[in-house]
Amino acid sequence: MPTTPTRRTVLGAIAATTAAAGLAAPAVPATAAPATARSAADPLPGGGDLGPNVIVFDPATPGIQARLDEVFKRQESDQFGAGRYAFFFKPGTYHGLNAQLGFYTSIAGLGLSPDDTTINGDVTVDAGWFNGNATQNFWRSAENLALKPVNGTNRWAVAQAAPFRRMHIKGGLNLAPDGYGWASGGYIADSRIDGSVGPYSQQQWYTRDSSVGGWLNAVWNMVFSGVDGAPAQSFPNPPYTTLPTTPISREKPFLYLDGNDYKVFLPEKRTDARGTTWGSGTPRGTALPLSRFYVARPGVTAATLNAALAQGLHLLLTPGVYHLDRAVEVNRARTVVLGLGYATLIPDNGVTALQVADVDGVRLAGLLIDAGPVNSPVLLQIGPRGANADHAADPITVQDVFIRIGGAGPGKATVSMEINSRHTIIDHTWVWRADHGAGVGWETNRADYGVRVHGDDVLATGLFVEHFNKYDVQWSGQRGRTIFFQNEKAYDAPNQAAVQDGNVKGFAAYKVDGSVTSHEGWGLGSYCNYTADPSIRQDHGFAAPKTPGVTFHDLLVVSLGGMGQYEHVINDTGSATSGSSTVPSTVVSYP
């Protein structure tokens, strides 16, 4: 918890005015000795124990609520701690539960459909730990459950990196904390909310391929693609950006039970998608048995992870923190790397944490990459520079993969995420140079670039990138598309010279390079809160070539209480932000 007010406090205040009982996983096979004790010549085992921080319940398990409460008490305010937990509920019906989720806690059902696992109760995120301010409710998730809320409405008051996937709410969904305090989120996919969704104080939100019974209000930026029941397009008043379908989507892999056997389901790709994948019965896709995965635990080395991959196994990373002295290298087509409970990768000596070759169908999901104290040139690299293979039929997907520089301690990286492979889908990421916590300062957690896209035909659905020293997003690939972008410029820029981009004042939040002839974006927002020097000016939030093939829809910039200003929205188009009045300046269509 920060000792001084941060941008999130300011942002939330402004928005408010505008509107041990768990069952163990299967036992480790007798052959599954710890990787560090094995001969290099021995094959690594597949499958095995999911570890102590994967807690599995069935309807007959005694003491479920007590176990949920125990973990919540530990994780409620442990924003930068090492605790990592995943709760799984076997198919069936559960009664009278309220699963409150703290930091680095995931909850999920183990059926093929959300309706296989019903909780007559709630899965709750609130903000009592932070005096009713939900703007720091990061790093938690809910997936693959049906909920019948006790009072008819489930509360999910989150900020970034808190996905809500494959959920069925048999009632309404409230995205604000108790008392309708400050909130800054968020992301919903492949979910059905029978009642209405109430954002209340949420500044921005993205909902994809889902169904809602209604949507009550908007503050700055609400974006929908492929959502039955979404409000009509009306940006900027109210600020709804609504696409009838999502051009390409493929849902996140998930763990489930087939009888007594754990498997990982791999949903198939959809084009022009609308609505959930599971509403008409069994979802379409394929499944892999757990025996095809190397089930990793904290303490395993990068060499062992790479040996498992080279052996032909996929990776299932159980909850915990993994220190790496070399990159984890994914070189085989259609490899799955799935993290549970915010499994966290830390490169200790300036290496890249995770590298993917230019191959078809790799799926990365459910990971947090935390920069180490030695600068990494790149933290996550999808394809080598110059990659040009066609992956249209079977794209690489990066889903719920979050990157953090600083906050938990000093960290540095020149580029956080680099996308070189064509047709990659980035489906929900938060790439964050920390503005609070430990190891925070303009040079202490130096990170020049958030996301760099060099590959052609890349699609981003739910792109959250914040606080980088230079460009938050820089895009040089052709035919790129982004549906929903949320950004804040770095608060701690010491002066105008520190963010001067040649003759341009301020580095754009989202820059499309001059060589690009085709690019499109929908529902993009950038905010500034230059607390170190409120006199800093940004020429614009967005920069792009002035060519007919580069188009944007529904853009906004906001100065938070006059802490810095934007002169325009995109290039030299759009009005300047206005003094200390925190009112968005918008552009509906560009050019």
CSV table of C-alpha atoms in Angstrom, one decimal, residues 247-248 382 387 389 391 395-398 417-427 451-461 463 473-483 510 518-522:
chain,number,residue,atom,x,y,z
A,247,PRO,CA,-12.9,-10.4,-35.7
A,248,ILE,CA,-10.9,-13.3,-34.4
A,382,ILE,CA,6.8,-13.7,-29.5
A,387,ALA,CA,9.6,-13.5,-38.2
A,389,ALA,CA,5.6,-17.1,-41.3
A,391,HIS,CA,-0.1,-18.2,-38.8
A,395,PRO,CA,-2.3,-18.1,-34.4
A,396,ILE,CA,-0.2,-17.7,-31.3
A,397,THR,CA,-2.3,-16.4,-28.4
A,398,VAL,CA,-1.2,-14.4,-25.4
A,417,MET,CA,6.5,-7.3,-24.6
A,418,GLU,CA,7.7,-7.7,-28.2
A,419,ILE,CA,5.4,-9.3,-30.9
A,420,ASN,CA,7.2,-10.3,-34.0
A,421,SER,CA,5.1,-13.2,-35.3
A,422,ARG,CA,2.3,-12.5,-37.7
A,423,HIS,CA,-1.4,-13.1,-36.7
A,424,THR,CA,-0.6,-13.1,-32.9
A,425,ILE,CA,-3.6,-12.4,-30.7
A,426,ILE,CA,-3.0,-10.5,-27.5
A,427,ASP,CA,-6.2,-11.1,-25.5
A,451,VAL,CA,4.5,-3.3,-26.1
A,452,ARG,CA,6.2,-3.2,-29.4
A,453,VAL,CA,4.5,-4.9,-32.4
A,454,HIS,CA,6.7,-5.6,-35.4
A,455,GLY,CA,4.6,-8.5,-36.8
A,456,ASP,CA,1.9,-8.0,-39.4
A,457,ASP,CA,-1.8,-8.9,-38.8
A,458,VAL,CA,-1.6,-8.7,-35.0
A,459,LEU,CA,-4.9,-8.3,-33.1
A,460,ALA,CA,-5.1,-6.9,-29.6
A,461,THR,CA,-8.4,-7.3,-27.6
A,463,LEU,CA,-4.7,-3.8,-24.2
A,473,VAL,CA,2.7,1.0,-27.4
A,474,GLN,CA,4.7,1.3,-30.6
A,475,TRP,CA,3.3,-0.5,-33.7
A,476,SER,CA,5.3,-1.0,-36.9
A,477,GLY,CA,3.5,-4.1,-38.3
A,478,GLN,CA,1.0,-3.8,-41.1
A,479,ARG,CA,-2.8,-4.5,-40.7
A,480,GLY,CA,-2.7,-4.3,-36.9
A,481,ARG,CA,-6.0,-3.9,-35.0
A,482,THR,CA,-6.7,-3.0,-31.4
A,483,ILE,CA,-10.1,-3.2,-29.7
A,510,TYR,CA,0.1,4.7,-28.7
A,518,SER,CA,-3.0,-0.2,-42.7
A,519,HIS,CA,-4.0,-0.1,-39.1
A,520,GLU,CA,-7.3,0.3,-37.1
A,521,GLY,CA,-8.3,0.9,-33.5
A,522,TRP,CA,-11.5,1.2,-31.5
